[in-house]
Short mmCIF file of C-alpha atoms in Angstrom, two decimals:
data_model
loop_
_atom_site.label_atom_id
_atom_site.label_comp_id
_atom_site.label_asym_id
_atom_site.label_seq_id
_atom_site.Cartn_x
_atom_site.Cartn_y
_atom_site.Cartn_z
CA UNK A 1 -83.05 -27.51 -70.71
CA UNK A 2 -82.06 -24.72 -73.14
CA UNK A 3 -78.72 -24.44 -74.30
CA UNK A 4 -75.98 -22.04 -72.49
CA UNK A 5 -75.18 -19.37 -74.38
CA UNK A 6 -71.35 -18.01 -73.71
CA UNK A 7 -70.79 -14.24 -73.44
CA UNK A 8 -67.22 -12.58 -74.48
CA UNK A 9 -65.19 -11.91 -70.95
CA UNK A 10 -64.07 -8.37 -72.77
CA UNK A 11 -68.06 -7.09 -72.85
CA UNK A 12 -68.77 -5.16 -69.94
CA UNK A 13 -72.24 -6.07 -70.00
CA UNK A 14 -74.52 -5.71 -66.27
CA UNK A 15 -76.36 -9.03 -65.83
CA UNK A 16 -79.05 -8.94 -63.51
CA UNK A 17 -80.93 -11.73 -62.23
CA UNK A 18 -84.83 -11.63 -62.81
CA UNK A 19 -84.93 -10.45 -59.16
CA UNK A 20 -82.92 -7.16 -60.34
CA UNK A 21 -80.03 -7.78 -57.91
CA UNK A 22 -76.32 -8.21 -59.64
CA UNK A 23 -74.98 -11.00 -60.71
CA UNK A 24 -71.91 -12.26 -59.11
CA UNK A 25 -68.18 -11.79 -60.84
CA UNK A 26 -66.56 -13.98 -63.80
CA UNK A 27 -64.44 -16.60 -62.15
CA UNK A 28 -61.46 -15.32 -64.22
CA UNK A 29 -61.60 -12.27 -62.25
CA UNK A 30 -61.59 -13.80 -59.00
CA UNK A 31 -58.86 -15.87 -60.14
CA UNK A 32 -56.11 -12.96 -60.50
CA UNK A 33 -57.21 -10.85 -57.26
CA UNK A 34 -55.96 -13.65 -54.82
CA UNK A 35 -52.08 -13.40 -56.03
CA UNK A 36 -52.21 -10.34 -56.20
CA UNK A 37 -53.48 -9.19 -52.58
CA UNK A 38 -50.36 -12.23 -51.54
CA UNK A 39 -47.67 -10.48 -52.97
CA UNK A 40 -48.40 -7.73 -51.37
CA UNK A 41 -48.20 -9.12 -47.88
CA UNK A 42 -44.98 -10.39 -48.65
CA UNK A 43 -43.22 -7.47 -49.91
CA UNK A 44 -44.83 -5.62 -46.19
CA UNK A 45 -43.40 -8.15 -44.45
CA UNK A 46 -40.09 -8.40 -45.77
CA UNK A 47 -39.78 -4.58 -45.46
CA UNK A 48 -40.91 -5.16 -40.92
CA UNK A 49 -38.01 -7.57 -41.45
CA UNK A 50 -35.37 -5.39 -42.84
CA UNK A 51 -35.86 -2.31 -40.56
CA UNK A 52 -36.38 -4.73 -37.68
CA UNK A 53 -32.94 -6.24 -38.15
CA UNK A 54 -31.24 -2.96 -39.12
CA UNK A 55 -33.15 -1.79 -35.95
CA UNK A 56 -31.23 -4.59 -33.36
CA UNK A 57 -28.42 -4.03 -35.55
CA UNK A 58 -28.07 0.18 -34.42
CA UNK A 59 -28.35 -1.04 -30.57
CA UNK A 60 -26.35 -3.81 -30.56
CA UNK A 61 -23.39 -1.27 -31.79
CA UNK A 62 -24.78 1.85 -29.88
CA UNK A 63 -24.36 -0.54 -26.95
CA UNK A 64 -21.08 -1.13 -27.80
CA UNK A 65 -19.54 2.21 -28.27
CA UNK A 66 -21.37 2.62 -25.45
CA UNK A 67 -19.39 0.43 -23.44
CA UNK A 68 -16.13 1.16 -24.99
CA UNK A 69 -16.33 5.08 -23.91
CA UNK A 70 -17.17 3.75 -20.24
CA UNK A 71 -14.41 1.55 -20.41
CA UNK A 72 -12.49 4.40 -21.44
CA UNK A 73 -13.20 6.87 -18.66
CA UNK A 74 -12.75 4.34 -16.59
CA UNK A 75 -9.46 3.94 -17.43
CA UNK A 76 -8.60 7.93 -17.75
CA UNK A 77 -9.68 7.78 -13.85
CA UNK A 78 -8.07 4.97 -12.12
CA UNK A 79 -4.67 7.30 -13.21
CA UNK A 80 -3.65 10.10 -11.51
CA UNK A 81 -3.96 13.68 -13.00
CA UNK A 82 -0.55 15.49 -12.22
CA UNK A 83 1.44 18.56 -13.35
CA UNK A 84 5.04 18.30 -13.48
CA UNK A 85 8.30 20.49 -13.69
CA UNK A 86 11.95 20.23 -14.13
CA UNK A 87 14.69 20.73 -11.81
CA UNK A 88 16.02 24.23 -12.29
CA UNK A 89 19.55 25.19 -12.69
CA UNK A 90 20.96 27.81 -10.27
CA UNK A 91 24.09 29.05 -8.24
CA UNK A 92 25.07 31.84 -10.48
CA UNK A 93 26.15 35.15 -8.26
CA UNK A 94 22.87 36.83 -7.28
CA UNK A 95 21.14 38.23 -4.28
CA UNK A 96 18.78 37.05 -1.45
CA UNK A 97 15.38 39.97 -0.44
CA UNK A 98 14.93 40.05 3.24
CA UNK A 99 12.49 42.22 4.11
CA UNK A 100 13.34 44.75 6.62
CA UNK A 101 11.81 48.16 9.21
CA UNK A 102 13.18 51.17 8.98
CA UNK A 103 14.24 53.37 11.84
CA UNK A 104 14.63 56.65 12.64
CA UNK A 105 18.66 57.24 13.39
CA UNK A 106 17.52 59.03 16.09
CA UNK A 107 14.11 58.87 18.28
CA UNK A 108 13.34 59.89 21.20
CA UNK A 109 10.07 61.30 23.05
CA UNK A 110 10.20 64.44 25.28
CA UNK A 111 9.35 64.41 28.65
CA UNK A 112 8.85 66.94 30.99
CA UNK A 113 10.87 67.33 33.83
CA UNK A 114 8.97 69.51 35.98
CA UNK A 115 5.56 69.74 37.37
CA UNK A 116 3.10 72.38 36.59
CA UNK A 117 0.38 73.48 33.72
CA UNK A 118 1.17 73.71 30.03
CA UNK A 119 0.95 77.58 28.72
CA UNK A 120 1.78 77.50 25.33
CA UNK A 121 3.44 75.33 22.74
CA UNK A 122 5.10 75.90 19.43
CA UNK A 123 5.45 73.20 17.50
CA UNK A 124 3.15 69.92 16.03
CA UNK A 125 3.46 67.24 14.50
CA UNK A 126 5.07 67.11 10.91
CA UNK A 127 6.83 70.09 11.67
CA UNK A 128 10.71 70.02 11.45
CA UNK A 129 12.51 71.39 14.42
CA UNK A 130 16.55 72.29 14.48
CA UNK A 131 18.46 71.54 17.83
CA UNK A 132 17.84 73.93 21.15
CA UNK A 133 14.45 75.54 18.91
CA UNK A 134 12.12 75.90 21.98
CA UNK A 135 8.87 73.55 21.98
CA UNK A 136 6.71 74.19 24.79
CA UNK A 137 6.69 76.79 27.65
CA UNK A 138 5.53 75.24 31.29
CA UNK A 139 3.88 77.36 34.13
CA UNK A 140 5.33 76.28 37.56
CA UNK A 141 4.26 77.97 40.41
CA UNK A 142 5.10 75.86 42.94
CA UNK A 143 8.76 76.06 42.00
CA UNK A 144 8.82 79.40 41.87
CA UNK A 145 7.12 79.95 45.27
CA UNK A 146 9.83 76.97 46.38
CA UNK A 147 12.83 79.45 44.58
CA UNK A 148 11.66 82.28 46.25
CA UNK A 149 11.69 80.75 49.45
CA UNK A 150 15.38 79.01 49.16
CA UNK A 151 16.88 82.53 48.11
CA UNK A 152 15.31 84.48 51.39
CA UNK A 153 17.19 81.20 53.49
CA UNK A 154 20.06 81.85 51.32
CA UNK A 155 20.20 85.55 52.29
CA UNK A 156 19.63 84.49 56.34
CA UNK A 157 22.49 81.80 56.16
CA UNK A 158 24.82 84.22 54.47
CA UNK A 159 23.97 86.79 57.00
CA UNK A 160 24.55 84.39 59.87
CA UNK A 161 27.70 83.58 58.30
CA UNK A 162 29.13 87.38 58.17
CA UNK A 163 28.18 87.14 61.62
CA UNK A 164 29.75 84.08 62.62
CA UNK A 165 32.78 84.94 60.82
CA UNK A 166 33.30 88.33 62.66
CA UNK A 167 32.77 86.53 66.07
CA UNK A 168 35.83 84.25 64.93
CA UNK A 169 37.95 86.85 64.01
CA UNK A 170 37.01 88.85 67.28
CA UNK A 171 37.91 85.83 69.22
CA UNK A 172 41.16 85.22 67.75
CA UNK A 173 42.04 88.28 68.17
CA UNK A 174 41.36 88.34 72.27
CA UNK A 175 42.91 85.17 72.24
CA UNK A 176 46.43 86.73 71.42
CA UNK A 177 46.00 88.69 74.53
CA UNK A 178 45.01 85.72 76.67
CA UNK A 179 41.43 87.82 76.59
CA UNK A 180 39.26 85.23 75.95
CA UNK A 181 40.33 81.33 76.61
CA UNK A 182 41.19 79.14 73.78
CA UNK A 183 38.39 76.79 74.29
CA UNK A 184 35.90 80.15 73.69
CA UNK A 185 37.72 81.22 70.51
CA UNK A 186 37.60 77.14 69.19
CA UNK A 187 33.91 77.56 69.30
CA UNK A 188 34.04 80.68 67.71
CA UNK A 189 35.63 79.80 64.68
CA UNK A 190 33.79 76.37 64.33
CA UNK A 191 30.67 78.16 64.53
CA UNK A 192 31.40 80.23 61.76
CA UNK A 193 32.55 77.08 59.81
CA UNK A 194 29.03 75.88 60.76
CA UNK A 195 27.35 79.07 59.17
CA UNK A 196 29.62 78.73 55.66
CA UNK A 197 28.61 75.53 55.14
CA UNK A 198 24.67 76.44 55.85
CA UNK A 199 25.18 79.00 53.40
CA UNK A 200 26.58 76.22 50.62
CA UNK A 201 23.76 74.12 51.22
CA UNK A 202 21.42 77.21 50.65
CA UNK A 203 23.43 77.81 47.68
CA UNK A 204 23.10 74.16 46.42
CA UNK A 205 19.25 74.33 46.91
CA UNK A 206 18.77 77.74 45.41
CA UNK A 207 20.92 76.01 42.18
CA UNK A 208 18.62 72.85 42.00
CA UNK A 209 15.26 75.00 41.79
CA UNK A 210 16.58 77.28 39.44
CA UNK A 211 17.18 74.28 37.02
CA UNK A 212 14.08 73.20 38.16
CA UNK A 213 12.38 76.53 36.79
CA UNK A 214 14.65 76.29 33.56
CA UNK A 215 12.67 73.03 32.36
CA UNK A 216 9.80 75.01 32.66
CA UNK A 217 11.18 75.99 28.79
CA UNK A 218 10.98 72.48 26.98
CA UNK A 219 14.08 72.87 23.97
CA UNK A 220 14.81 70.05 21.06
CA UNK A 221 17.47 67.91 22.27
CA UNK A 222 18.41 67.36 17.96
CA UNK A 223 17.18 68.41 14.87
CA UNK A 224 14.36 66.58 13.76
CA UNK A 225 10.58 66.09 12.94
CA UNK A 226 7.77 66.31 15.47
CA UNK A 227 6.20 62.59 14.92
CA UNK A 228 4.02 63.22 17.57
CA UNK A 229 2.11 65.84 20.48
CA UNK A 230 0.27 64.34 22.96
CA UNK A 231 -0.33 67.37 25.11
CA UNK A 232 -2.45 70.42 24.89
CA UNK A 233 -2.48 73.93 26.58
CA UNK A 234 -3.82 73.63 30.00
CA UNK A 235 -2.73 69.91 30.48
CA UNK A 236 -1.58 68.91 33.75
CA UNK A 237 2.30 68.18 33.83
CA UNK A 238 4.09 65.53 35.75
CA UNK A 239 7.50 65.19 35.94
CA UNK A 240 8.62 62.46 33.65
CA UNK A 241 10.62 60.55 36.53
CA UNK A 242 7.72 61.03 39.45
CA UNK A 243 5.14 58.65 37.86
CA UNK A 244 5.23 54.93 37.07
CA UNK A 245 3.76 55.61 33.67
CA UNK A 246 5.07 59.09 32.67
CA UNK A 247 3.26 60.61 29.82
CA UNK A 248 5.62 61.96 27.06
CA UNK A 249 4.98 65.39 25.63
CA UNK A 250 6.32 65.52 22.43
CA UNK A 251 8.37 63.06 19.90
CA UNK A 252 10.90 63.87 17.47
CA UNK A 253 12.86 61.65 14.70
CA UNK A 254 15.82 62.43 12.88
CA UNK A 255 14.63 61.15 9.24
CA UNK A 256 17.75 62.66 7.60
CA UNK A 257 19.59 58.83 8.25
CA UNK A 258 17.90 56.02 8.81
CA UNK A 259 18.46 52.64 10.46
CA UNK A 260 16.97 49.79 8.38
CA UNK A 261 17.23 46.17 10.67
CA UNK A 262 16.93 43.04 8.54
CA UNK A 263 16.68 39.25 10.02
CA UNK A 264 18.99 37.36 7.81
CA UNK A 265 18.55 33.15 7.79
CA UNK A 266 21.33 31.87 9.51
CA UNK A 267 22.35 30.07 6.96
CA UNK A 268 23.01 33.60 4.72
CA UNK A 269 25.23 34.77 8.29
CA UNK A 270 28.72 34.29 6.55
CA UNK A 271 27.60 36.42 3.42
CA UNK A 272 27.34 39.31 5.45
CA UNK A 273 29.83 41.60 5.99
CA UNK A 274 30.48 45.34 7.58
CA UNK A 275 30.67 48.09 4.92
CA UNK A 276 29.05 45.87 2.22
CA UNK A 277 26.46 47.84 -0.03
CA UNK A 278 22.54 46.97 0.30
CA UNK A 279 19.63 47.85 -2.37
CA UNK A 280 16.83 49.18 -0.71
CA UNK A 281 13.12 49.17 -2.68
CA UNK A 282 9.86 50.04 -1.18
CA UNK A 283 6.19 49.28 -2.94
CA UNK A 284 5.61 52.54 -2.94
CA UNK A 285 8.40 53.63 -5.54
CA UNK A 286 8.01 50.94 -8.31
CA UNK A 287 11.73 51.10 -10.01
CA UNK A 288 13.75 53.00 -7.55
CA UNK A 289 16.57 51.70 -5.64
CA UNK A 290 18.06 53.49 -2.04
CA UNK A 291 21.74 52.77 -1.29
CA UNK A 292 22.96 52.05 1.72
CA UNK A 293 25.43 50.23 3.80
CA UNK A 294 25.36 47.43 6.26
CA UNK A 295 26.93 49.36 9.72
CA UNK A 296 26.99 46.42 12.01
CA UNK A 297 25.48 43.10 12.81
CA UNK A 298 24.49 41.16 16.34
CA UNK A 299 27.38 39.21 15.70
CA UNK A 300 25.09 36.06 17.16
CA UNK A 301 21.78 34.27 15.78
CA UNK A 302 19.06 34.85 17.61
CA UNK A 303 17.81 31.41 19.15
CA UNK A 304 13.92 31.94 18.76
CA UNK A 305 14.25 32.32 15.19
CA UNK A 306 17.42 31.47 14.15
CA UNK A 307 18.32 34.73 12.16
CA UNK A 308 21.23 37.21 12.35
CA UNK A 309 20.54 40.45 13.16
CA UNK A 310 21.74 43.21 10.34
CA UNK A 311 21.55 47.06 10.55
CA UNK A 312 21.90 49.17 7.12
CA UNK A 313 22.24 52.59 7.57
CA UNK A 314 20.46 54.60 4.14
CA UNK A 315 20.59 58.33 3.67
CA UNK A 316 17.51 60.69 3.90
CA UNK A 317 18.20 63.82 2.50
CA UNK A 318 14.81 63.99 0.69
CA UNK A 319 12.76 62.15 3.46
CA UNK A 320 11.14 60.22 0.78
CA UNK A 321 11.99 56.95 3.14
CA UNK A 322 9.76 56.98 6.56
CA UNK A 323 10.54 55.63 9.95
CA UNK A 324 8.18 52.31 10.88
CA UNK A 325 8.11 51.48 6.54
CA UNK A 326 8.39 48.00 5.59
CA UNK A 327 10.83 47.76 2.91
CA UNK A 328 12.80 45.02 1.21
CA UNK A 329 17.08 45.03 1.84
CA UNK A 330 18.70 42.82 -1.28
CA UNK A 331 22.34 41.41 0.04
CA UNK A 332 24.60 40.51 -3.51
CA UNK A 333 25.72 36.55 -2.89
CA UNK A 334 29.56 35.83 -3.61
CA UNK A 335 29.69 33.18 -6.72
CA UNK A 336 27.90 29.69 -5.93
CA UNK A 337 28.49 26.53 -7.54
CA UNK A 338 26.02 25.40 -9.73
CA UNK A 339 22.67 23.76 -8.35
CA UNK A 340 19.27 22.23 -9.39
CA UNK A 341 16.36 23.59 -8.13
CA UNK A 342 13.06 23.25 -7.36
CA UNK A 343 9.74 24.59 -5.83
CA UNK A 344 8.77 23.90 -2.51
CA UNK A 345 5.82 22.73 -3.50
CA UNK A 346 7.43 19.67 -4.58
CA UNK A 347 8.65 18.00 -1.30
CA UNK A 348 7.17 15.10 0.57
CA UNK A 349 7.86 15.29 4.39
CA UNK A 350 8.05 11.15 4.79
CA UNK A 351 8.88 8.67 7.99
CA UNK A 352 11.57 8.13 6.22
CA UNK A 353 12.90 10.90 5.05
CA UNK A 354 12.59 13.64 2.52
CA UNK A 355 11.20 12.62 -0.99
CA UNK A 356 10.23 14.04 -4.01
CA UNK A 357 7.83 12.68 -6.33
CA UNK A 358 8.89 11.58 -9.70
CA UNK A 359 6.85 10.29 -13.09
CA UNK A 360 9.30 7.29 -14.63
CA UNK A 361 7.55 5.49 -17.11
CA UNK A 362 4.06 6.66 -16.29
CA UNK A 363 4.54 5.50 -12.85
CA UNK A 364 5.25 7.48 -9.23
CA UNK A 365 8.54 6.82 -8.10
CA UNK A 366 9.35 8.46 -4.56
CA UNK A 367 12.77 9.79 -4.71
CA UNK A 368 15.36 10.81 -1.27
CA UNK A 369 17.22 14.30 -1.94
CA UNK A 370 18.95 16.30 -0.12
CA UNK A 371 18.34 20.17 0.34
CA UNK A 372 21.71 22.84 0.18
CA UNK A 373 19.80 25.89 1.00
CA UNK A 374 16.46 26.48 1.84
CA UNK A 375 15.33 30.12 -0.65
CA UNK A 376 11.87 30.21 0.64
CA UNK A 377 9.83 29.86 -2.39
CA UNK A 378 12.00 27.45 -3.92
CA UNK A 379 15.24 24.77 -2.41
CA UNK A 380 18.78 24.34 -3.97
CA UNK A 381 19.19 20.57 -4.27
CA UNK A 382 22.47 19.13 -2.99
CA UNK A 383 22.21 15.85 -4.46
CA UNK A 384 19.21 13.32 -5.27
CA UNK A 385 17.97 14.46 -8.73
CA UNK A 386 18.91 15.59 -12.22
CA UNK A 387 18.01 18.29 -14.70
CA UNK A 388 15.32 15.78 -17.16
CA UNK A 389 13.66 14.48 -13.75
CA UNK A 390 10.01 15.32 -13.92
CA UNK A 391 8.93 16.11 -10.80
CA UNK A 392 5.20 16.10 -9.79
CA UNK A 393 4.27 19.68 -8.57
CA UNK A 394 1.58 19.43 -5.06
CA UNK A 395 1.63 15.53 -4.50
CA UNK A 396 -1.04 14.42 -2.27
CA UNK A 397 0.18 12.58 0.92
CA UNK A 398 -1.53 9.12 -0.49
CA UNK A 399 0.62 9.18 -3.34
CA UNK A 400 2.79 5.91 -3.09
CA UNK A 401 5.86 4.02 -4.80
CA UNK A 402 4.41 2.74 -8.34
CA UNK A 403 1.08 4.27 -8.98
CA UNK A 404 0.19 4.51 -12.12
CA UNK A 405 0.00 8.94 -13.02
CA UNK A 406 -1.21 10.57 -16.21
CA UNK A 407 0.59 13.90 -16.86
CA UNK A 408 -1.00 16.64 -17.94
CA UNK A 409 -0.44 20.66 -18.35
CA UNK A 410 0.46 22.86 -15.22
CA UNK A 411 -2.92 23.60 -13.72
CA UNK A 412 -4.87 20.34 -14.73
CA UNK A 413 -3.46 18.05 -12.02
CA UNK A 414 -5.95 16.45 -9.70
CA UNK A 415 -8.44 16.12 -12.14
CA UNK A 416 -9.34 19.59 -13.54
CA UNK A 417 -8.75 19.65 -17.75
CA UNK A 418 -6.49 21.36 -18.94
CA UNK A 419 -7.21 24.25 -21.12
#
């Protein structure tokens, strides 16, 4: 066999077999691509590893914050959201509002007192009228025709009694002669009584239909305004007292004093007293006051609703203050002992008894009070609670002895944020 001849690894030299195809690699070369292509793989698969376990790692403590914020909310809702407040301290001297309706001092509607047609009137409403101005002017023909007719039996009675009246005297006068008998000249002068007293019932008649014509001429019975006209020329007049329903003509108010009636609570009735001075104000004029004085009471409460009925008289002179307005009458309060206070809001109508809701140590506690005076909007305390009591502002009726509360601002309770 010939002898192998060895050929330097560094010679980059093609070798082909006699065939022409290539011959395969140097075994040196096949030698050092194996490790390499393995540490390759490893350093891959240690880098899967890494992000794999960094990977669980990230979940496992998402999960867990996870959990922790649910446990969290959890516990923010099993307490109750409430707003609280503070007893207030009151008593000083101050006032009580009532409102009140005003009154004209004097009101009155205008009927007519005849029968017959309207011809003409002379006032309307919003007008101002003194006393005795004339209003309206009737047309009454019947009375007249029934005038006309009582005078003519006026003249015939008084004629029959000039007649009657000489017979008497004719009689009595044949009488002293023994002319005539006595029984004759009896009837003779009773006859003429008769006749007199036909002629004073004439008289009486002829009287009533002339003031029966005279309302025919409707005058104001006071100075006044016209508040209302609810006729029209040509209307058909009844007389105010011949119909069930009578229909007035006219109304007039005097607006120059007016009568202001305020219910007072009952329990405000000894505070009130005759002559006392009372602040009138009215939406109308923002800032401006009316003075007037309380003129008299009912002197009892009234049993339906337990108030006491108070008039205040206010001067007019301006008419700025209108009969039927609703305005508000403030009474000044003699000196009060000092109080607590708090809004009505608060209080929890209970089986047994009156409670308010406290927060003691994050807990409900359901304390008993007592109230002094009921203000309406808010309650004077008489005893049960003390100015650092937090009390829960619109408990719900479920609210028991112990629950567990979280306070928050005014306006987050029952679960709305604050802001």
């Amino acid at each position: 066999m010939p002898e192998k001849v060895s050929m330097p690894t560094d010679i980059n030299t093609d070798m082909t077999t006699p065939s022409g195809t290539t011959a395969p690699p140097h075994a040196s070369e096949a030698i050092d691509v194996a490790p390499r292509k393995s540490k390759g793989s490893w350093i891959a698969l240690a880098i899967v590893a890494v992000l794999l376990v960094l990977g669980i790692l990230w979940g496992i403590g998402a999960r867990r914050a996870d959990e922790r914020q649910l446990a969290q909310t959890t516990r923010a809702g099993a307490d109750l959201a409430v707003s609280v407040t503070h007893p207030i301290v009151t008593g000083q001297a101050g006032e009580i509002a009532l409102p009140g309706n005003t009154q004209a001092f004097n009101d009155t509607p205008i009927y007519a007192r005849t029968n017959g047609y309207l011809k003409k009137f002379f006032v309307d409403i919003g007008q101002h009228v003194a006393e005795g101005q004339l209003m309206a002017v009737i047309e009454t023909p019947e009375v007249d025709q029934q005038l006309q007719v009582a005078q003519a039996d006026l003249k015939s009675a008084q004629a029959d009694l000039s007649l009657a009246e000489t017979t008497a005297q004719r009689y009595q006068n044949l009488l002293k002669s023994d002319s005539v008998s006595k029984q004759e000249t009896d009837v003779a002068v009773s006859g003429a009584a008769a006749k007199r007293a036909s002629v004073e019932a004439a008289e009486a008649n002829v009287r009533r239909l002339q003031q029966m014509q005279s309302f025919e001429r409707i005058y104001a019975p006071f100075s006044g305004v016209v508040t209302a006209r609810n006729t029209d020329i040509g209307d058909l007049i009844d007389a105010g007292s011949g119909s069930a329903q009578p229909k007035d003509l006219f109304r007039i108010a005097a607006t120059g004093k007016l009568r202001v009636f305020v219910a007072v609570p009952e329990i405000y009735a000894p505070d009130i007293h005759d002559g006392d001075t009372a602040t009138l104000t009215l939406d109308e004029y923002p800032g401006q006051q009316f003075i007037g004085h309380i003129a008299r009471n009912s002197n009892s409460i009234d049993m339906a609703s337990r108030t006491l009925n108070v008039e205040v008289d206010v001067d007019n002179p301006q008419g700025k203050l209108l009969p039927g307005a609703y305005v508000f009458a403030h009474f000044k309060l003699p000196q009060e002992q000092a109080k607590l206070s708090v809004p009505a809001n608060a209080l929890l109508f209970r089986a047994e008894g009156l409670r308010v809701a406290l927060v003691s140590n994050g807990r409900v506690h359901l304390q008993p009070i007592t109230i002094a005076k009921d203000n309406g909007a808010t309650l004077q305390v008489g005893t049960g609670l003390t100015p650092d009591d937090q009390i829960i502002l619109d408990p719900a009726d479920s609210i028991a002895e112990g629950q567990p509360v979280r306070v928050v601002s005014h306006g987050a309770a029952n679960g709305v944020p604050a802001r």
